[in-house]
PDB file of C-alpha atoms in Angstrom:
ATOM      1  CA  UNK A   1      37.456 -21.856 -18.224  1.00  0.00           C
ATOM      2  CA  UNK A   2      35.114 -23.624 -20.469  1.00  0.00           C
ATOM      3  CA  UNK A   3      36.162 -23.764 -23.571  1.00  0.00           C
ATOM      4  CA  UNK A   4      32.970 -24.051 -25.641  1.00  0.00           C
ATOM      5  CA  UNK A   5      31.226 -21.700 -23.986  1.00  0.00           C
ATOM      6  CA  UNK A   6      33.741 -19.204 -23.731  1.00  0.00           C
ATOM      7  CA  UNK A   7      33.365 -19.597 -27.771  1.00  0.00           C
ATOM      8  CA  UNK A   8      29.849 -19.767 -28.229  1.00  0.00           C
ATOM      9  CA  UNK A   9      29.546 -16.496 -26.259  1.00  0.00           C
ATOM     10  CA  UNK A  10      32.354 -14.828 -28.211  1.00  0.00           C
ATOM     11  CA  UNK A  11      30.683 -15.910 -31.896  1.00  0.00           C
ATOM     12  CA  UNK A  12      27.243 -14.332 -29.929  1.00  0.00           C
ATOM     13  CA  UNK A  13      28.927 -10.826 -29.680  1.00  0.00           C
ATOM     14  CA  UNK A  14      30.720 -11.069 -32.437  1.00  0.00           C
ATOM     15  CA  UNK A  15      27.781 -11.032 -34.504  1.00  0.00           C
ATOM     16  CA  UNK A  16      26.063  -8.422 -33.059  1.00  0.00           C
ATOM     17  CA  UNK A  17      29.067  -6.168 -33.320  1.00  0.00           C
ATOM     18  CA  UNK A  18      28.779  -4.310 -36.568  1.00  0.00           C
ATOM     19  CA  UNK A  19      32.311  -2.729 -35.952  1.00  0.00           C
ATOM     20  CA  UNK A  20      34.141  -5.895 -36.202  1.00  0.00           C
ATOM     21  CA  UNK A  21      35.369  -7.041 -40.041  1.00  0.00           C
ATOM     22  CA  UNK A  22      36.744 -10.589 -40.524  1.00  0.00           C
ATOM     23  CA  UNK A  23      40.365  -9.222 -39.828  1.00  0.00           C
ATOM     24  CA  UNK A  24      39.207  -8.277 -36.188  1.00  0.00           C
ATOM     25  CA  UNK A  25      37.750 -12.335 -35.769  1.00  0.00           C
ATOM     26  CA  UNK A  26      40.604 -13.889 -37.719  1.00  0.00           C
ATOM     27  CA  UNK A  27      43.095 -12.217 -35.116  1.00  0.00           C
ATOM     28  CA  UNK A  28      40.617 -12.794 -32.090  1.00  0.00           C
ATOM     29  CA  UNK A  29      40.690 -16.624 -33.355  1.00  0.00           C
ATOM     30  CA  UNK A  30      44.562 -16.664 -33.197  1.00  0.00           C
ATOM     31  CA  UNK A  31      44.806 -15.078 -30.064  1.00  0.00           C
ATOM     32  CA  UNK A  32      42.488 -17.522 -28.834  1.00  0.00           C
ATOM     33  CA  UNK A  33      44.494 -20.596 -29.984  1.00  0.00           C
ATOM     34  CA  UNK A  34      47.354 -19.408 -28.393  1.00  0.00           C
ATOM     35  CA  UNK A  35      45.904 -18.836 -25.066  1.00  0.00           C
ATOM     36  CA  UNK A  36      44.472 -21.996 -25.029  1.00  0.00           C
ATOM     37  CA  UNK A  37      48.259 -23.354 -25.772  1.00  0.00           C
ATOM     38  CA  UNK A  38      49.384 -21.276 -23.029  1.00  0.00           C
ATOM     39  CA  UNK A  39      46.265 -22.951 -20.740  1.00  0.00           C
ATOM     40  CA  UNK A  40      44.538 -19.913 -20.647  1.00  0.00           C
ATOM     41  CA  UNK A  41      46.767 -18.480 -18.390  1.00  0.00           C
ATOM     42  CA  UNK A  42      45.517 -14.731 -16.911  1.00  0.00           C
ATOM     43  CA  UNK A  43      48.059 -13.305 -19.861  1.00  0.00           C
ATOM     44  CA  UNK A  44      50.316 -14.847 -22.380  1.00  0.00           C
ATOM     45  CA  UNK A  45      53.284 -13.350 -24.387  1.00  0.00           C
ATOM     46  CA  UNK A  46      51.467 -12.490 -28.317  1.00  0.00           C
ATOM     47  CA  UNK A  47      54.352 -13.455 -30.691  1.00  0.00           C
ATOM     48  CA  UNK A  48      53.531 -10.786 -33.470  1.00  0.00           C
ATOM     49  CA  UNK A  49      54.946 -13.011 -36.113  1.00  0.00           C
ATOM     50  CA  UNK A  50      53.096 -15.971 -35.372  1.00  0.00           C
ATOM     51  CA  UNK A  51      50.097 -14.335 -34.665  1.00  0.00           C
ATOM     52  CA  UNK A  52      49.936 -12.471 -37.881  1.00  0.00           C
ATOM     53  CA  UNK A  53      50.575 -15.954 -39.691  1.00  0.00           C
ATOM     54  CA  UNK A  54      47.834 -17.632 -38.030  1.00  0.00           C
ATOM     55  CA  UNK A  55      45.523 -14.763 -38.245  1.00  0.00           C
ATOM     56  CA  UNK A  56      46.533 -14.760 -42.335  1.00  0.00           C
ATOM     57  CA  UNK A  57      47.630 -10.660 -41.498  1.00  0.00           C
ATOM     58  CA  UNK A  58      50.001  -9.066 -44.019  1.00  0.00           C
ATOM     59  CA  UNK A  59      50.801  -6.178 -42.690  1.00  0.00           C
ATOM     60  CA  UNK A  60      52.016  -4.828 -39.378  1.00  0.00           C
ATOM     61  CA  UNK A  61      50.291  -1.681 -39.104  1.00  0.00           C
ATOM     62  CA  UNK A  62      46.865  -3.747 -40.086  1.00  0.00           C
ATOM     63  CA  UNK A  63      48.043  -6.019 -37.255  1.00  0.00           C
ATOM     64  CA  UNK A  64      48.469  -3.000 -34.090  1.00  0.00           C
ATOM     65  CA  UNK A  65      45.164  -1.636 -35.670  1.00  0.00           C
ATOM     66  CA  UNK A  66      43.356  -4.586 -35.700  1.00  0.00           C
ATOM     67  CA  UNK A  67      44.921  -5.700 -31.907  1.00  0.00           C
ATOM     68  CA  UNK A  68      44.332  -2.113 -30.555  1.00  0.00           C
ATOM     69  CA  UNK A  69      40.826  -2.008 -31.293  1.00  0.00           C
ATOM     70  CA  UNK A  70      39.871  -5.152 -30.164  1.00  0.00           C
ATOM     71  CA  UNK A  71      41.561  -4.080 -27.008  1.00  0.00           C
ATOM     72  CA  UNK A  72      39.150  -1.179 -27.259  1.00  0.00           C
ATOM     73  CA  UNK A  73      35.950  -2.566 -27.720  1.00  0.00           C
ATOM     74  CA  UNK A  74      36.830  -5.219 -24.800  1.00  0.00           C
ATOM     75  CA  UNK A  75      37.682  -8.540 -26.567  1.00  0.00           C
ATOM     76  CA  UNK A  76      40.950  -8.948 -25.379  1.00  0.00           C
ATOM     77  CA  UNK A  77      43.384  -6.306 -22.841  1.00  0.00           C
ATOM     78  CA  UNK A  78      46.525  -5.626 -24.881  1.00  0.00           C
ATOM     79  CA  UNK A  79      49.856  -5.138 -22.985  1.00  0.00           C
ATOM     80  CA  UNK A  80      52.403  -3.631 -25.034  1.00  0.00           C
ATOM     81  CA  UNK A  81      55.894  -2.579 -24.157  1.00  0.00           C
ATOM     82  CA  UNK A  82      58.522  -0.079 -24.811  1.00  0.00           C
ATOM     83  CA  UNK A  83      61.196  -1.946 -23.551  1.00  0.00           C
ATOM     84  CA  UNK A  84      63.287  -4.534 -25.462  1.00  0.00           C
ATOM     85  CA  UNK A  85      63.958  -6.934 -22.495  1.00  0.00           C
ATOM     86  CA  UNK A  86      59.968  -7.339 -21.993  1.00  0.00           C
ATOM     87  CA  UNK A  87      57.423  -9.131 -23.687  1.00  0.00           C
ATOM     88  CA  UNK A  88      54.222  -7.631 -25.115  1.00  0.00           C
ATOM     89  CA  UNK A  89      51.796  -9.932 -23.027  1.00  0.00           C
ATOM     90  CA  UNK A  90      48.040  -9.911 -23.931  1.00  0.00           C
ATOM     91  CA  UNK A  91      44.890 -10.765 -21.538  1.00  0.00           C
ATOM     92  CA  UNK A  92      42.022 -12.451 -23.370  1.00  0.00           C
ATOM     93  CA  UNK A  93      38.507 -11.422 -21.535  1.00  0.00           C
ATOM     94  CA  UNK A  94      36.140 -14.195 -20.301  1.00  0.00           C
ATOM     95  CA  UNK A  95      32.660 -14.389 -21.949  1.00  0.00           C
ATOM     96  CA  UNK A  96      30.383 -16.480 -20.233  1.00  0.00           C
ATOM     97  CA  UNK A  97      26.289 -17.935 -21.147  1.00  0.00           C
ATOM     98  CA  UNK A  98      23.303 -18.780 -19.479  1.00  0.00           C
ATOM     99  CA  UNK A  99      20.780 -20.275 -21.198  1.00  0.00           C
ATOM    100  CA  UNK A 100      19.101 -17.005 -22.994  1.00  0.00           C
ATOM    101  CA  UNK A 101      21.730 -14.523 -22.528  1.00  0.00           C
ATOM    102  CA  UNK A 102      25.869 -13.938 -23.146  1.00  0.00           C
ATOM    103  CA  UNK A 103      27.834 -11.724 -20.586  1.00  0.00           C
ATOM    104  CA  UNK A 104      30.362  -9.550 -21.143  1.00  0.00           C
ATOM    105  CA  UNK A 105      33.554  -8.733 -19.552  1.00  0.00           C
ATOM    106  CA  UNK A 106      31.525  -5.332 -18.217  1.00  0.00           C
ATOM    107  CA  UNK A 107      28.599  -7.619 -16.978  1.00  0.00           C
ATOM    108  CA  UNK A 108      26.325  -6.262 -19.418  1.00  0.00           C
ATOM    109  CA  UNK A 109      23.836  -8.736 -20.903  1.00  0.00           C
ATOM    110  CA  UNK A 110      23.336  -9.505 -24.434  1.00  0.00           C
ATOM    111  CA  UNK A 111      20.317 -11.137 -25.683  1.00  0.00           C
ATOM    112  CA  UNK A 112      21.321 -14.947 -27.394  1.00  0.00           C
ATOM    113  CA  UNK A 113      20.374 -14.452 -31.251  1.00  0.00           C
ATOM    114  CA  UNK A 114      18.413 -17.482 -32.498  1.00  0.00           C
ATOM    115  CA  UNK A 115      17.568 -17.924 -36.183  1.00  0.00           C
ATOM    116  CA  UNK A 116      14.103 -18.381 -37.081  1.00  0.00           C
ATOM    117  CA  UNK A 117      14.019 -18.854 -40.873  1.00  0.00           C
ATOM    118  CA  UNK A 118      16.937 -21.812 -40.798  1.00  0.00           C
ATOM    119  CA  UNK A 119      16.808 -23.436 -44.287  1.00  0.00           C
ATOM    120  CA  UNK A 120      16.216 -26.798 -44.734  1.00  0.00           C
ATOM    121  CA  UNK A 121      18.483 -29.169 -44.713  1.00  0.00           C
ATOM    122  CA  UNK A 122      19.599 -32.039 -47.367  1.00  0.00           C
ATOM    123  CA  UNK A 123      19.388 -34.846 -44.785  1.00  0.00           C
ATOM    124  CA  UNK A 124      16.241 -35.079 -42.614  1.00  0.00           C
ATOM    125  CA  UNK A 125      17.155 -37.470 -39.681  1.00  0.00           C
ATOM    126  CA  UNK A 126      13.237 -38.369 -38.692  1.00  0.00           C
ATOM    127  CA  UNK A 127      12.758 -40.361 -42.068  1.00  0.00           C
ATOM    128  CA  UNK A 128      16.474 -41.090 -42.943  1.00  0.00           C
ATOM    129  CA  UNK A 129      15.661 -39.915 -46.921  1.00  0.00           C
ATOM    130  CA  UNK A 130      17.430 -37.826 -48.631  1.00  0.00           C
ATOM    131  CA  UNK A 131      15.473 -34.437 -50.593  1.00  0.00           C
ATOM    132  CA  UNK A 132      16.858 -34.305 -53.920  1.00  0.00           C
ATOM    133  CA  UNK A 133      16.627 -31.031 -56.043  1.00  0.00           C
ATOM    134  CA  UNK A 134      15.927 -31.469 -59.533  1.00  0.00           C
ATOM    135  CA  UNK A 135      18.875 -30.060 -60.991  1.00  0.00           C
ATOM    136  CA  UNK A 136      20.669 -33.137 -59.698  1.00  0.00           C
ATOM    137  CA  UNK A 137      18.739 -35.268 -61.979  1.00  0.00           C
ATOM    138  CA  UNK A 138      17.491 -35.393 -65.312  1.00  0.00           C
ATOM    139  CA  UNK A 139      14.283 -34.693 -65.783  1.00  0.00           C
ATOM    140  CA  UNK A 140      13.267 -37.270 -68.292  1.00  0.00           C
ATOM    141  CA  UNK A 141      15.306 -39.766 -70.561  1.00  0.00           C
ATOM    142  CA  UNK A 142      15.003 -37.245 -73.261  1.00  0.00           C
ATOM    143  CA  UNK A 143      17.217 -34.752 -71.616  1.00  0.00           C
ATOM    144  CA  UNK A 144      20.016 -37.363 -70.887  1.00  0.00           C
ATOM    145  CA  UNK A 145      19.743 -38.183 -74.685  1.00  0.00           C
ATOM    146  CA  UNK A 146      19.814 -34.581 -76.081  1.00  0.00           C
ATOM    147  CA  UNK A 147      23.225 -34.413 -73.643  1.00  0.00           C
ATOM    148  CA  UNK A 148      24.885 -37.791 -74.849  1.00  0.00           C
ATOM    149  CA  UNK A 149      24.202 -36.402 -78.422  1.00  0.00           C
ATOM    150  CA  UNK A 150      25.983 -33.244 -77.469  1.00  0.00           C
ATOM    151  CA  UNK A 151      29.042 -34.906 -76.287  1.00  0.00           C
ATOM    152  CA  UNK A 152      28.784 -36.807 -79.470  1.00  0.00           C
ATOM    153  CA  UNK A 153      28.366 -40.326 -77.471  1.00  0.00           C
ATOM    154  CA  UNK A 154      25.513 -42.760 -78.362  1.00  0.00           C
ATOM    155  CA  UNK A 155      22.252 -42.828 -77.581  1.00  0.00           C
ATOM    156  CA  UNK A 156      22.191 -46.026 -76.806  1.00  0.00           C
ATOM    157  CA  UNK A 157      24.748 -45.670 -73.876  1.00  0.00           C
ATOM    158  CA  UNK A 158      22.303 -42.606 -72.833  1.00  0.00           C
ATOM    159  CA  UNK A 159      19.454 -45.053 -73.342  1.00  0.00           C
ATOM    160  CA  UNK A 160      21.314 -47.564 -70.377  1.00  0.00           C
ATOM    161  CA  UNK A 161      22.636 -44.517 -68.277  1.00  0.00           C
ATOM    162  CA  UNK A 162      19.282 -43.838 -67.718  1.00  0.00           C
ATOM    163  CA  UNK A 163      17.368 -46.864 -67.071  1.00  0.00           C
ATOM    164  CA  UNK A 164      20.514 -47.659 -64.903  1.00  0.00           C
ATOM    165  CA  UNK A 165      19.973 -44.427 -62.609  1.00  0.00           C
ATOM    166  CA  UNK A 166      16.270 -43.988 -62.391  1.00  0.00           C
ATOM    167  CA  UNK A 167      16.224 -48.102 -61.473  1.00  0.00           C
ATOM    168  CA  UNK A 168      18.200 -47.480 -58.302  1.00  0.00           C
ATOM    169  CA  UNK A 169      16.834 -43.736 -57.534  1.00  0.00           C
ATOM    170  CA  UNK A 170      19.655 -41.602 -58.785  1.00  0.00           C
ATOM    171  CA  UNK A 171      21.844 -42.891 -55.927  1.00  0.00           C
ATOM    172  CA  UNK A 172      25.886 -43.793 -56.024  1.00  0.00           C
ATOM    173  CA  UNK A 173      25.565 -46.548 -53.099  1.00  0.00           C
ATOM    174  CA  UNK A 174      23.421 -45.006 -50.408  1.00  0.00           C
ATOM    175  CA  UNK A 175      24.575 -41.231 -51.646  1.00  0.00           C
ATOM    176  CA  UNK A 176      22.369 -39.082 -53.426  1.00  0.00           C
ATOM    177  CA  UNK A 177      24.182 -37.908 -56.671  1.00  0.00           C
ATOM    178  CA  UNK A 178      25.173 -34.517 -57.322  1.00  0.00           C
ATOM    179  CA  UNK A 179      25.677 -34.203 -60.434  1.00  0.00           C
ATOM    180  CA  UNK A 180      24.323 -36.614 -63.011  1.00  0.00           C
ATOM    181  CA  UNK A 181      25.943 -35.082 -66.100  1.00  0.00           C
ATOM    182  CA  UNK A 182      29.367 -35.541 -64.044  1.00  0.00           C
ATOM    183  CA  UNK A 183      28.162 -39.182 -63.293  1.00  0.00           C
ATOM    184  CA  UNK A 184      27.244 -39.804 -66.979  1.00  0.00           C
ATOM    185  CA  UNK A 185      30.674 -38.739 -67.950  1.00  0.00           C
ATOM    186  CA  UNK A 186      32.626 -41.850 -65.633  1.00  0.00           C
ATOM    187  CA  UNK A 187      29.574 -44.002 -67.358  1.00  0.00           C
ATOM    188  CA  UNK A 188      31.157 -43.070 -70.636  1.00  0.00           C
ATOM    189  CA  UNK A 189      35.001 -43.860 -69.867  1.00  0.00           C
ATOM    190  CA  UNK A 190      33.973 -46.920 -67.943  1.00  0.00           C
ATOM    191  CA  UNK A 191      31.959 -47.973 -71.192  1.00  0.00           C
ATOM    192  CA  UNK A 192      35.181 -47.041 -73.692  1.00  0.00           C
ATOM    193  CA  UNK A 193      37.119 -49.108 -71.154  1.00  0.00           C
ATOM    194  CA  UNK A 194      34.903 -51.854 -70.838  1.00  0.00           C
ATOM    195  CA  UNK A 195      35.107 -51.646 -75.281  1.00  0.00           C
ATOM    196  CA  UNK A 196      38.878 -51.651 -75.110  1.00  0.00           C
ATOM    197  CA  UNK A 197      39.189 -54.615 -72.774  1.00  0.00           C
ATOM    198  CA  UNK A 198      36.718 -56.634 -75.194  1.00  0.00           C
ATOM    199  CA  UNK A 199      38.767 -55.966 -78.111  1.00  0.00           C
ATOM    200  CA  UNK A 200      42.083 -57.098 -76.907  1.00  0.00           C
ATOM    201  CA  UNK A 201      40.141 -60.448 -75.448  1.00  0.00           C
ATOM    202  CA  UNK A 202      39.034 -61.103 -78.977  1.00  0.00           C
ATOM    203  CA  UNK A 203      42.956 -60.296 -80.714  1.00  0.00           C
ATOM    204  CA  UNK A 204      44.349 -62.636 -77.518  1.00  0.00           C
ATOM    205  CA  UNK A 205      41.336 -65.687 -78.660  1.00  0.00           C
ATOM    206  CA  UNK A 206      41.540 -65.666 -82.164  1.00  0.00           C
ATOM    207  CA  UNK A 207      45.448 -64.202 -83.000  1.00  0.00           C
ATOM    208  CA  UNK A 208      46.982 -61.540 -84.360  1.00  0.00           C
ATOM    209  CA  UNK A 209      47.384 -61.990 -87.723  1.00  0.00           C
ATOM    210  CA  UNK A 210      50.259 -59.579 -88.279  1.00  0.00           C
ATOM    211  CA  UNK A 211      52.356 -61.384 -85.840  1.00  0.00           C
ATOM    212  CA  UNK A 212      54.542 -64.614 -87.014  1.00  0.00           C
ATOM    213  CA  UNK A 213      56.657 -67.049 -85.816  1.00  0.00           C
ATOM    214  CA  UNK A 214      58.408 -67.522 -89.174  1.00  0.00           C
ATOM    215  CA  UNK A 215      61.819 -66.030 -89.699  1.00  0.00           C
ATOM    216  CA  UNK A 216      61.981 -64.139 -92.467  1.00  0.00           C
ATOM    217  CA  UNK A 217      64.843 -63.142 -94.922  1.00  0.00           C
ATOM    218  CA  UNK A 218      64.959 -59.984 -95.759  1.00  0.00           C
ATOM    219  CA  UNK A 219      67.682 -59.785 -98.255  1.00  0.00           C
ATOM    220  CA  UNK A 220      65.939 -61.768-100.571  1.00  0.00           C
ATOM    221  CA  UNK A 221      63.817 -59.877-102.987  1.00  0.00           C
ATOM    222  CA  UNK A 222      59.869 -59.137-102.842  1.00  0.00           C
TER     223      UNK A 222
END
């Protein structure tokens, strides 16, 4: 049993199944986890309570319906019992794909759905470059200004932030950023930091002045 195959032609019918709702493949995908535990024996005992936790299933009436129609509409063969002393077993069916079309457990033949209008992606591997949107980067200095001003911070810092940023192509490292108001905000507390580890330098060089070394008596009067 192939494993990825066996998926790939399950997520194929899946999708051209308009019965099926996400409870129907949540359950499927917990069934399938536990036959593959079980080494995808011919049938496997379905432990209802596990199941239902994996699956993320409430209920147990949503559970038998969900289980009973996939056993229906040929996903899976379910097993139960009346008996106490014997396990409800469940067989999972074995998809199978060729290189155009995905077989059922019937042998019928269903067509492999390919995407045509895929949208394009960030990352383009030909030219190793990254395609920014513009709404992850300002689209002039102004606009960074107008935004420091609005977070009451100076212009001057929005001045730097900017010259910084467009210097080394809007770029954390080799990432692209994703948000440059979000990146402008760490530039702020970096620059407060930087402001508060400057001050201290200066009271550590030249002294605190309310600090003495003289003892002091303080019954006597001012």
């Amino acid at each position: 049993m192939n494993y990825i195959k066996h998926l790939n032609a399950a997520f194929h019918r899946c999708y051209a199944d308009d019965r099926l709702r996400p409870g129907h493949v949540s359950l499927y995908m917990a069934l399938f986890f536990y036959w593959n535990l079980h080494r995808f024996a011919e049938v496997f005992y379905a432990n209802r309570t596990e199941i239902m936790k994996m699956a993320k299933i409430g209920s147990r009436s949503t559970y038998h319906r969900l289980i009973k129609e996939l056993s229906e509409w040929e996903y899976i063969e379910y097993l139960p019992t009346q008996s106490p002393a014997r396990k409800t077993m469940v067989r999972l069916y074995h998809f199978r794909t060729t290189d155009s079309t995905v077989t059922g457990p019937t042998g019928t033949l269903m067509q492999r759905y390919c995407p045509k209008n895929v949208p394009p992606t960030l990352y383009t591997k030909q030219n190793k470059q990254y395609k920014l949107s513009e709404e992850r980067k300002p689209k002039n200095e102004i606009e960074v200004i107008d935004f420091f001003k609005r977070k009451n911070w100076p212009s001057l810092d929005a001045k730097k932030f900017y010259n910084h940023y467009q210097g080394v192509g809007w770029k954390v490292g080799k990432a692209p950023i994703a948000d440059w108001r979000a990146i402008a905000g760490n530039w702020m507390l970096k620059a407060d930091e930087i402001k508060k580890t400057a001050a201290m330098k200066t009271v550590a060089k030249n002294g605190d002045h309310l600090m003495t070394q003289n003892q002091k008596d303080y019954d006597e009067p001012l």
